[in-house]
Coordinates of C-alpha atoms in Angstrom, one line a residue:
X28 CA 5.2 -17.9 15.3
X29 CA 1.8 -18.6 13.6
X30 CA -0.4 -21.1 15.3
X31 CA -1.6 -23.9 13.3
X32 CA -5.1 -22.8 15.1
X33 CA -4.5 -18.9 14.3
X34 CA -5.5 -17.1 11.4
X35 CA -4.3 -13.4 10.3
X36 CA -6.0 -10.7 8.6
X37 CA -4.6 -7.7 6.8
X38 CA -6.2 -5.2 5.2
X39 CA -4.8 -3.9 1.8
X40 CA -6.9 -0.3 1.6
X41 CA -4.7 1.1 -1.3
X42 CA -3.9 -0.1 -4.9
X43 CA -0.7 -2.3 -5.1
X44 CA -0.5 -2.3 -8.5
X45 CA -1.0 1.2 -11.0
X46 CA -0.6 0.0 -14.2
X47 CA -3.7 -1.2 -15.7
X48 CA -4.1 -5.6 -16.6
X49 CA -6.5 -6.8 -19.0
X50 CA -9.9 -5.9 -17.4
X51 CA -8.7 -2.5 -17.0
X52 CA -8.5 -2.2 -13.6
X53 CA -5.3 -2.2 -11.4
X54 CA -3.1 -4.5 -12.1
X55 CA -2.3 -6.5 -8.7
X56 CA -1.0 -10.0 -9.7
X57 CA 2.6 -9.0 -8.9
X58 CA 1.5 -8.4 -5.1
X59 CA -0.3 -11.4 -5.0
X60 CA 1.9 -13.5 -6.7
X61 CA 4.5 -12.5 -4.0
X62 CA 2.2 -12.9 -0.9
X63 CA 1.3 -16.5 -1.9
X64 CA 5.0 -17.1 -3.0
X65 CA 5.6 -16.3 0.7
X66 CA 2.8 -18.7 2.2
X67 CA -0.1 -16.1 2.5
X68 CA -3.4 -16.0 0.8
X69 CA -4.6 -13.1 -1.4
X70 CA -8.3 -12.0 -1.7
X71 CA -10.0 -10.2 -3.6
X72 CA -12.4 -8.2 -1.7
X73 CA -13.2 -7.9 1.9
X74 CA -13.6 -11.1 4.4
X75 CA -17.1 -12.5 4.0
X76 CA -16.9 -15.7 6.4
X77 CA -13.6 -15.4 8.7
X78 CA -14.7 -19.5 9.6
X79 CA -13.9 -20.4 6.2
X80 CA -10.1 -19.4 6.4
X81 CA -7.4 -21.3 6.2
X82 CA -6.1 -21.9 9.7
X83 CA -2.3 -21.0 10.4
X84 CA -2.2 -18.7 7.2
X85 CA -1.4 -14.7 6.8
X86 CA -4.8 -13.7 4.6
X87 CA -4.3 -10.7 2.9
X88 CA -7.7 -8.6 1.9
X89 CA -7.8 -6.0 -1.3
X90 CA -9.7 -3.5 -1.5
X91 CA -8.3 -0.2 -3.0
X92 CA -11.9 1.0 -2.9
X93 CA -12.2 2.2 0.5
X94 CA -11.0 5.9 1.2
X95 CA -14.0 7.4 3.1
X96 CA -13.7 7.9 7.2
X97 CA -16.8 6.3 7.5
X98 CA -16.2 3.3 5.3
X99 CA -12.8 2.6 6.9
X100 CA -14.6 2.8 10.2
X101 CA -17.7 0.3 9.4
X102 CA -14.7 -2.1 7.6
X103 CA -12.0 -1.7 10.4
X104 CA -13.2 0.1 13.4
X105 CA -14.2 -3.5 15.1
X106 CA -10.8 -5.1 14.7
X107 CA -11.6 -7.0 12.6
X108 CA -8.5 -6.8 10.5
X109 CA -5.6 -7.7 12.6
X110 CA -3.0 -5.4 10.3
X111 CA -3.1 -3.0 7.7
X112 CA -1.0 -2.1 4.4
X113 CA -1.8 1.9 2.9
X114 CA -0.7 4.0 0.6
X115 CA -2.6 7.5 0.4
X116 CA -5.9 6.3 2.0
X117 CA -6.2 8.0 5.5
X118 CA -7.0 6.0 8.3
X119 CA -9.1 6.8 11.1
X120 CA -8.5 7.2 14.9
X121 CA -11.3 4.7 15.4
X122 CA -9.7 1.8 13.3
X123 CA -8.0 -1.0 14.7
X124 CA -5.1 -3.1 13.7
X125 CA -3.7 -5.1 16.8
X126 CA -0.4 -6.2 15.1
X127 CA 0.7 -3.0 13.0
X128 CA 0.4 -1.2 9.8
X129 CA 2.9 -0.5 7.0
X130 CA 2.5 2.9 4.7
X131 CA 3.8 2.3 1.4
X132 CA 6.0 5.5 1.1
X133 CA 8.1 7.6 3.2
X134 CA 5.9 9.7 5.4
X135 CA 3.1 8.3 7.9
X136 CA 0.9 11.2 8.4
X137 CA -2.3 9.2 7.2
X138 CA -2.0 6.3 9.1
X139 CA -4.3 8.1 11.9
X140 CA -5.0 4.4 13.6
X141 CA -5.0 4.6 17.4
X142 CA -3.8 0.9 17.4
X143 CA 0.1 2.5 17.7
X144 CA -0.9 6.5 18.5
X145 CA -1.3 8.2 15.6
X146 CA 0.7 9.3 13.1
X147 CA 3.8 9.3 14.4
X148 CA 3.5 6.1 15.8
X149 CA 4.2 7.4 19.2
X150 CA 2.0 5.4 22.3
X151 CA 0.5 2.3 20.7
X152 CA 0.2 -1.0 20.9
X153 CA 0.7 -1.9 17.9
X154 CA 4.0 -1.1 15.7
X155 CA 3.8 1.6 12.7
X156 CA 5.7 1.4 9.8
X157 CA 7.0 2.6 6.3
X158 CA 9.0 1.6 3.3
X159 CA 11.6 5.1 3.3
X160 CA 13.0 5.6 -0.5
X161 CA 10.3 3.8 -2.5
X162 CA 9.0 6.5 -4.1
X163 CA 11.9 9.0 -3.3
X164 CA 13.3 9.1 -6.7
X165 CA 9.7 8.9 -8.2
X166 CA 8.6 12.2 -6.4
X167 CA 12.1 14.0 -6.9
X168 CA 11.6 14.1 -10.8
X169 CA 7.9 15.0 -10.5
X170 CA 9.4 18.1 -8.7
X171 CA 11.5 18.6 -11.6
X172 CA 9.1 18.2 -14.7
X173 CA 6.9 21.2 -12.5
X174 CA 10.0 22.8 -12.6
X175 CA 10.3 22.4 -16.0
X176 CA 7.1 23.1 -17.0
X177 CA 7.6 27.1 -15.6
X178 CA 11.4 27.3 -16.0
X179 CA 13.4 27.8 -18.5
X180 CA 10.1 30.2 -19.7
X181 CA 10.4 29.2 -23.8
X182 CA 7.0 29.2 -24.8
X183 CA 7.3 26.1 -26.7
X184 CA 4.2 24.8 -27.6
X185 CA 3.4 28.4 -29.0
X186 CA 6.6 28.3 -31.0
X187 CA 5.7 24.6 -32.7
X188 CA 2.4 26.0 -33.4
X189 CA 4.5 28.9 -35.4
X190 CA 6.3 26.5 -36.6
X191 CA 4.4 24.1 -37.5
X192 CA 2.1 27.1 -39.2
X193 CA 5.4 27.5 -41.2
X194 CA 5.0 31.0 -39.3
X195 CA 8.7 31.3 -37.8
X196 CA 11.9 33.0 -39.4
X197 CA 15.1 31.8 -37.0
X198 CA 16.6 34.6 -38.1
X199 CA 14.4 37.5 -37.5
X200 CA 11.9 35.9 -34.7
X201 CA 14.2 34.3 -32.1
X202 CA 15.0 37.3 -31.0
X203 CA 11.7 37.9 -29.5
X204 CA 11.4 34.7 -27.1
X205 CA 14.6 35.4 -24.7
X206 CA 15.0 33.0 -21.9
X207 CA 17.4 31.9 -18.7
X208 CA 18.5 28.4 -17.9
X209 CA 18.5 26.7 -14.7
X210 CA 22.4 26.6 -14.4
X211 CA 22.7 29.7 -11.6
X212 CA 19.5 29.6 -10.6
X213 CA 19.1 29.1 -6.5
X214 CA 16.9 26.5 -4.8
X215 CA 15.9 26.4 -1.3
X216 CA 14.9 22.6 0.1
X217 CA 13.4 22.6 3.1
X218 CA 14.1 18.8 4.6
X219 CA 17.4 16.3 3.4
X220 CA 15.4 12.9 4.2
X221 CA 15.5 11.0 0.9
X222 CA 13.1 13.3 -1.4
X223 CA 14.6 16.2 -0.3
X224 CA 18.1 14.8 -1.1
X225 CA 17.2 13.4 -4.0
X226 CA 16.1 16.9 -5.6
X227 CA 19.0 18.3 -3.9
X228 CA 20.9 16.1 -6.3
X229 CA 19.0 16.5 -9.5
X230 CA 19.3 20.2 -9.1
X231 CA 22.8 20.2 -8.4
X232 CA 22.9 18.4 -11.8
X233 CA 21.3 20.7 -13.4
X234 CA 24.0 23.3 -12.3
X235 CA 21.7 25.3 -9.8
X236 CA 22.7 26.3 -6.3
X237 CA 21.1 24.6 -3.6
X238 CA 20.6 25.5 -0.3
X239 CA 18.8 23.0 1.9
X240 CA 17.4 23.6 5.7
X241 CA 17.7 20.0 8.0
X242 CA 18.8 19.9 11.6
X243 CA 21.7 20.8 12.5
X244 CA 23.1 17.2 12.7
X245 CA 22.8 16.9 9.3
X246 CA 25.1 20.4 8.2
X247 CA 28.6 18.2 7.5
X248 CA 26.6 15.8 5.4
X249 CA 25.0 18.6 3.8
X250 CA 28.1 20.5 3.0
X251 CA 30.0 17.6 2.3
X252 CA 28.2 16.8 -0.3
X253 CA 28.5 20.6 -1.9
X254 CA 25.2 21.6 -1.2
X255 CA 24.6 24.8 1.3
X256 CA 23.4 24.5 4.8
X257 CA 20.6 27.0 6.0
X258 CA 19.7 27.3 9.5
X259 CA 16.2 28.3 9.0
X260 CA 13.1 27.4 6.1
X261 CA 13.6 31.5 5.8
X262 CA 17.1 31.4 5.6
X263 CA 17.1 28.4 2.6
X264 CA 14.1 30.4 0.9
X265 CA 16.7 34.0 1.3
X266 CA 17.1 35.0 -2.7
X267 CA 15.8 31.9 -4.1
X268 CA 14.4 31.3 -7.1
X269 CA 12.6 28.2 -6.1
X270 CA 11.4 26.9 -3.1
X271 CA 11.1 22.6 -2.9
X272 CA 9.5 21.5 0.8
X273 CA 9.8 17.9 2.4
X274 CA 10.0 18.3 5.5
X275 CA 7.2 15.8 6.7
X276 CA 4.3 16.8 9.1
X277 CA 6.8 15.9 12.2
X278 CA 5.3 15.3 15.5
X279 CA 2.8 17.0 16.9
X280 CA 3.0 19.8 19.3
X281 CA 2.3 18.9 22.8
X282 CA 0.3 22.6 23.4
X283 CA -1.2 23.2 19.9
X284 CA -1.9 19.1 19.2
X285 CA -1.2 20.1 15.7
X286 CA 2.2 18.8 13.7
X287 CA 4.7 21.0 14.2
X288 CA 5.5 21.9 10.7
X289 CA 2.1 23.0 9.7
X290 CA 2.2 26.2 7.8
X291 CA 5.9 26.5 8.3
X292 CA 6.4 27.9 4.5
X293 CA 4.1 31.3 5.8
X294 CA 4.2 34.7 4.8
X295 CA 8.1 35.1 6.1
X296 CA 9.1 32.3 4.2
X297 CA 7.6 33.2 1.0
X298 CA 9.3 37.0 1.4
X299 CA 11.9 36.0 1.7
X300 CA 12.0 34.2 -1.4
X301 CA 13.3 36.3 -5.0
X302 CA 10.7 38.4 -6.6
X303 CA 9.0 36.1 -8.7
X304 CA 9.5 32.8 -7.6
X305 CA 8.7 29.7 -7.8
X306 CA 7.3 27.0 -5.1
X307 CA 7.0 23.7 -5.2
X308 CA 5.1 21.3 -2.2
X309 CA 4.9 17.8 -3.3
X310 CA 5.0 16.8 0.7
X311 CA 2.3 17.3 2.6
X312 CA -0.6 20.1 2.0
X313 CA -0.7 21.8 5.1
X314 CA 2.9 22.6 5.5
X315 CA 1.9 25.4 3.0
X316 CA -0.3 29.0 4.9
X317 CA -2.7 28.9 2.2
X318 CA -3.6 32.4 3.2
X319 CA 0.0 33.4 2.4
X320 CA 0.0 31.8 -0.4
X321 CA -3.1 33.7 -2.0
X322 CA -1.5 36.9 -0.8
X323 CA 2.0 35.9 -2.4
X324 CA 0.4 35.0 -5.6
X325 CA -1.6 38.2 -6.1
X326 CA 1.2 40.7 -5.1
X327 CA 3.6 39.0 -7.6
X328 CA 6.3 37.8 -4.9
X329 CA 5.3 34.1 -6.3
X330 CA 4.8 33.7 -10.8
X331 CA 3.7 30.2 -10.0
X332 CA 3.2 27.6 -7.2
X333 CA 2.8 23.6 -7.8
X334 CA 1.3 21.3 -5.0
X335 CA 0.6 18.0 -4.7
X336 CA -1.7 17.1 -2.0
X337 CA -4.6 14.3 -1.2
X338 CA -8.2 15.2 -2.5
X339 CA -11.2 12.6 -1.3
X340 CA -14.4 13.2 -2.9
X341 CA -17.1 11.3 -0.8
X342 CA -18.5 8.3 -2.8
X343 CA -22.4 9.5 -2.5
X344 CA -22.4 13.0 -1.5
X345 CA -19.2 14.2 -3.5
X346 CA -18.7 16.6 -0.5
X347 CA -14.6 17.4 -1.2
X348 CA -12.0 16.8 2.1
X349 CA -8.5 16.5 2.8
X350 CA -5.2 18.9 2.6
X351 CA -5.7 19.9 -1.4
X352 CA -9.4 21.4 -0.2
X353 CA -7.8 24.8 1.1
X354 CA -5.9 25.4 -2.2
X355 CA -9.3 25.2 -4.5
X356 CA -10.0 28.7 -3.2
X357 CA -7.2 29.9 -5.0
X358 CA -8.1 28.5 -8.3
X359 CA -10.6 31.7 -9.4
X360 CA -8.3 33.9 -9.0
X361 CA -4.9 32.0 -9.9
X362 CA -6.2 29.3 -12.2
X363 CA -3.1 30.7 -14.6
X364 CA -0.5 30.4 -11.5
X365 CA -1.7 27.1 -10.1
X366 CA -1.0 23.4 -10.6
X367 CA -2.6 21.2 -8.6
X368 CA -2.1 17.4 -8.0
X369 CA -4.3 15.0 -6.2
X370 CA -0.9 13.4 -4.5
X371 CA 0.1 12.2 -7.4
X372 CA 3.8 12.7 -7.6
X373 CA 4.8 10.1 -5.6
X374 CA 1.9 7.2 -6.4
X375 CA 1.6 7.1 -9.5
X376 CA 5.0 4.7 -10.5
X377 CA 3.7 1.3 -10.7
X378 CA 7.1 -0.7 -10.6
X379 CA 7.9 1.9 -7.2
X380 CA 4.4 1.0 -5.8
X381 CA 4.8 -3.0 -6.4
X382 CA 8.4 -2.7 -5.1
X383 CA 7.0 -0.7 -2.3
X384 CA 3.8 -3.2 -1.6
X385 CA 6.4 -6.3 -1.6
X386 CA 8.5 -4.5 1.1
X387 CA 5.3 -4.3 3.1
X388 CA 4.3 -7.5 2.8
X389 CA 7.7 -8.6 4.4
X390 CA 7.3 -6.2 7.4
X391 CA 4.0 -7.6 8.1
X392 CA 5.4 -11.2 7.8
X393 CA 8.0 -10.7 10.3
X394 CA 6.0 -8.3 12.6
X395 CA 3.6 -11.0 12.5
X396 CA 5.9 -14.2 12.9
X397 CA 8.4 -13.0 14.6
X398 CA 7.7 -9.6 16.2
X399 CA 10.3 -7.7 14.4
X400 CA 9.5 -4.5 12.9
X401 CA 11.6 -3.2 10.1
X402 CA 11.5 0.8 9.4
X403 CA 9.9 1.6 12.8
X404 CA 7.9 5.0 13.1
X405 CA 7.3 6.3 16.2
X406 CA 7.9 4.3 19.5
X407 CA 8.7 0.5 19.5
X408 CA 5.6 -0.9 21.7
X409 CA 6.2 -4.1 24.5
X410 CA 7.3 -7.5 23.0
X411 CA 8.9 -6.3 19.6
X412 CA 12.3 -6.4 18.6
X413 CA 13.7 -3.3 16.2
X414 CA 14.8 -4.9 13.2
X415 CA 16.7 -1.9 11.9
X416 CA 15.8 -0.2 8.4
X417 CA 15.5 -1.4 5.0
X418 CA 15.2 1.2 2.4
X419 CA 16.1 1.1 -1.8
X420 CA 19.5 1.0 -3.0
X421 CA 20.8 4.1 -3.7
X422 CA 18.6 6.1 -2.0
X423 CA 19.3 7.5 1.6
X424 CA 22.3 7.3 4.2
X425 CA 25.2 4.6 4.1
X426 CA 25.4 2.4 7.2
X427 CA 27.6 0.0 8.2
X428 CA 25.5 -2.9 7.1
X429 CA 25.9 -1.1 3.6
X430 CA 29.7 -0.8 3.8
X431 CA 30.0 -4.3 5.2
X432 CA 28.1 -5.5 2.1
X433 CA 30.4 -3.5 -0.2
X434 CA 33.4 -5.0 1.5
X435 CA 32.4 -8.9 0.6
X436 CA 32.2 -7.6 -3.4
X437 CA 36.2 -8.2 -4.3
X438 CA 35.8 -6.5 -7.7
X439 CA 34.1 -3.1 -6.1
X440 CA 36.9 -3.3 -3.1
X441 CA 39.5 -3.8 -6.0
X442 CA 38.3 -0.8 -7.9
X443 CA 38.0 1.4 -5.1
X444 CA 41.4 0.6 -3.7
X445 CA 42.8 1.0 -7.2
X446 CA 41.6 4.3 -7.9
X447 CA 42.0 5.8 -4.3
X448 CA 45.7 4.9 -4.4
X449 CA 46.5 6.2 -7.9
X450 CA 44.7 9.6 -7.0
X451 CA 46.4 9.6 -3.2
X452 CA 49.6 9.0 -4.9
X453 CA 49.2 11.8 -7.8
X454 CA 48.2 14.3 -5.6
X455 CA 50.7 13.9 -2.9
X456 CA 53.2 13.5 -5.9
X457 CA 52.0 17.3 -7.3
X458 CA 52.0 18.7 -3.8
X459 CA 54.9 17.8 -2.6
X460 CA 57.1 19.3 -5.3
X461 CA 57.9 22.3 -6.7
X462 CA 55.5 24.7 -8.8
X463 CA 58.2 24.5 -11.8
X464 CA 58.1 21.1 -11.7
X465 CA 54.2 20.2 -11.5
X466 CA 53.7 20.9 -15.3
X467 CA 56.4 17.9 -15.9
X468 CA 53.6 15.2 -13.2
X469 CA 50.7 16.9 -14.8
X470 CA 51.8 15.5 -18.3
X471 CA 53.0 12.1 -17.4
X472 CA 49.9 11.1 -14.9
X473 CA 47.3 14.2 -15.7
X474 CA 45.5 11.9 -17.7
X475 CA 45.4 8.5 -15.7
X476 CA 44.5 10.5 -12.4
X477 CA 41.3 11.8 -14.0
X478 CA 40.3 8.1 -15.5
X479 CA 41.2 7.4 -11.8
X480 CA 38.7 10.3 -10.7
X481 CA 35.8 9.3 -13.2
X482 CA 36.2 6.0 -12.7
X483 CA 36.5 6.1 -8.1
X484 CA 33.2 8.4 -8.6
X485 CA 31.2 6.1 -10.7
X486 CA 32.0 3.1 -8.3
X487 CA 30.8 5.4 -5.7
X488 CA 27.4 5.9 -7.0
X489 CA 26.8 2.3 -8.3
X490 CA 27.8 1.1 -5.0
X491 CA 25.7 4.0 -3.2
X492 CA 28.7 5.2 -1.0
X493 CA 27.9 9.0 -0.9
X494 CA 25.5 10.4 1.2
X495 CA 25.4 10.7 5.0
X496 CA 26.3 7.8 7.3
X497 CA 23.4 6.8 9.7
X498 CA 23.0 3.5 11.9

């Protein structure tokens, strides 16, 4: 517990807010309308005299502005904040944050800190975290809309021109724009955490085939729910139309120090794809060969590749770093072939990235207070308890805290029960007699055991029962 003679400092180094307020700047007053709801203090800028703070209070610092290495450095690397909340900005080896850090998001490759190891959070002193699901539905229908933008191929801002040119005769021009759907078309996802899934699902929707590559642990939850398993990133790229990555940087490679999924989508990967594909990398930049990529791009095997990666532009010299840097190489040559995104897919929902800075603010309470840690990356270091995970509702696995919480809800127990028994009971019913009698069941109860259906797979999803099941 907080001391009455302690005071706590945590650096906010991201926005927490997207939408714009009134002075045109990022709107924060949700964040900090929750922080001091909770008993913390929100400021507005950096610490200027630690002496004047409130003793026994959690002081939370914004300042979205920071994003070089060497700012981060001169405004953490002392430890002089004693936690940290991020979102995109990449943090430093050499900055310290004794009591832990929360990314808002799902993966943790920025939060470079030393104070718990690293990225993966493996070593540390200090506990690292995330908020898993946030932004998972956020970034699965970016990957869509640059799926759509390519896919189907109708030219339609060429057509309204005609159109609106009065230019177009239904009858005798239509012929000349042919086009495919999505429905047929096969996609290759390489990761089923919750973006990965998440497309999976949308796609599925959408009537294309989906193959997805995960561990092997996760093939019956995979298959169970209808989608493909593939052994290998080459075996779920095999024939595929489009190519979807989020697999995460994983850990790093003892001999190599490098992640160990760096430039797995490489030169195999993208042959093996169907002539004239499509690839999508909203995850992390360097999972992609860039090298491959160019050479996939100018032979034809790729039409068109969309990635969404971090750019930083240094304040003063406008020198250009971080993952997206490789792929500005290919712009000459492939402007027509390219779109590219500054990370923007997954932080750019304001009502995802408030929900998500909220979440934060809770882990840092209770890693603080209590030395729990909720959402633990990496290795839990000496004198913290796990606190489990806490992720958005809908998105992700079912555990048993989730079924538990079901089972206190009468009304969705009810339904369920209802629906499971009438379907259990009309199936068993048309099995277990003869084929010259079904069409006799199939008349009387056809129609009630598909209300039963709909309604037993709508309860499902609002209640978040499908998925995999992990405690």
């Amino acid at each position: 517990m907080v001391h009455a003679a302690e005071t706590f400092k945590i650096l906010i180094c991201d926005p927490v807010g997207l939408r714009q307020g009134p002075n045109g700047k990022a709107d924060f007053s949700g964040v900090k309308a929750y922080i001091e709801a909770k008993g913390g203090v929100f400021h507005n800028g950096p610490v200027n005299n630690p002496g004047d703070l409130e003793l026994g209070r959690l002081h939370f610092f914004y300042q979205p502005h920071l994003s070089e290495k060497d700012e981060l450095i001169a405004a953490a690397g002392d430890g002089q904040y004693d936690a940290v909340i991020a979102a995109a900005t990449f943090l430093p080896p050499e900055t310290v944050f004794m009591f832990g850090g929360v990314r808002i998001g799902a993966g943790t490759g920025n939060m470079g800190s030393r104070s718990w190891g690293g990225g993966d959070g493996e070593g540390g002193a200090a506990p690292l975290m995330n908020t898993p699901g946030i932004n998972s539905r956020a970034t699965a229908q970016m990957v869509m809309k640059a799926l759509l933008r390519v896919l189907p191929d109708l030219p339609m801002e060429e057509m309204y021109k005609r159109v609106a040119e009065g230019a177009f005769d239904t009858g005798r021009d239509l012929l000349a724009y042919p086009t495919a759907k999505l429905e047929g078309r096969r996609i290759g996802i390489l990761g089923y955490g919750n973006i990965g899934r998440e497309v999976a699902k949308l796609a599925a929707a959408f009537g294309m085939h989906v193959v997805v590559y995960a561990r092997e642990r996760h093939r019956p939850w995979i298959e169970s729910e209808g989608f493909e398993y593939a052994v290998s990133p080459r075996e779920a790229a095999r024939a595929a139309d489009i190519l979807s990555v989020h697999l995460g940087l994983g850990p790093k490679n003892p001999v190599t120090g490098h992640p160990i999924n760096r430039g797995v989508v490489d030169e195999g990967v993208l042959y093996a794809l169907a002539p004239s594909a499509i690839l999508i990398n909203f995850d992390r930049g360097e999972l992609v060969d860039v090298a491959a990529l160019g050479k996939a791009l100018e032979s034809g095997q790729l039409r068109h590749a969309a990635i969404d990666a971090d750019l930083f532009c240094h304040a003063s010299t406008k020198a250009l770093s971080g993952p997206m840097q490789p792929y500005l190489e290919l712009v000459a040559r492939f402007s027509d072939k390219l779109m590219l995104l500054p990370h923007a897919a997954a932080d750019t929902d304001h009502p995802s990235r408030v929900q998500g800075a909220k979440q934060a603010v809770d882990q840092i309470f209770d890693a603080i207070l209590h030395k729990r840690v909720v959402n633990l990356k990496g290795s839990l270091p000496s004198g913290y308890t796990d606190g489990g995970t806490k992720i958005a509702a809908g998105v992700g696995p079912v555990s048993s805290r989730h079924l538990l919480a079901v089972a206190q809800s009468e009304a969705a127990t009810g339904a369920l029960v209802q629906d499971a028994s009438i379907l259990a009971a009309f199936w068993q019913k048309l099995a277990s007699v003869p084929p010259e009698q079904r069409a006799q069941i199939l008349a009387q109860d056809g129609e009630k055991a598909t209300l039963a259906t709909n309604r037993l797979a709508t309860t499902l999803g609002r209640q978040a029962l499908l998925g995999p099941y992990q405690d």
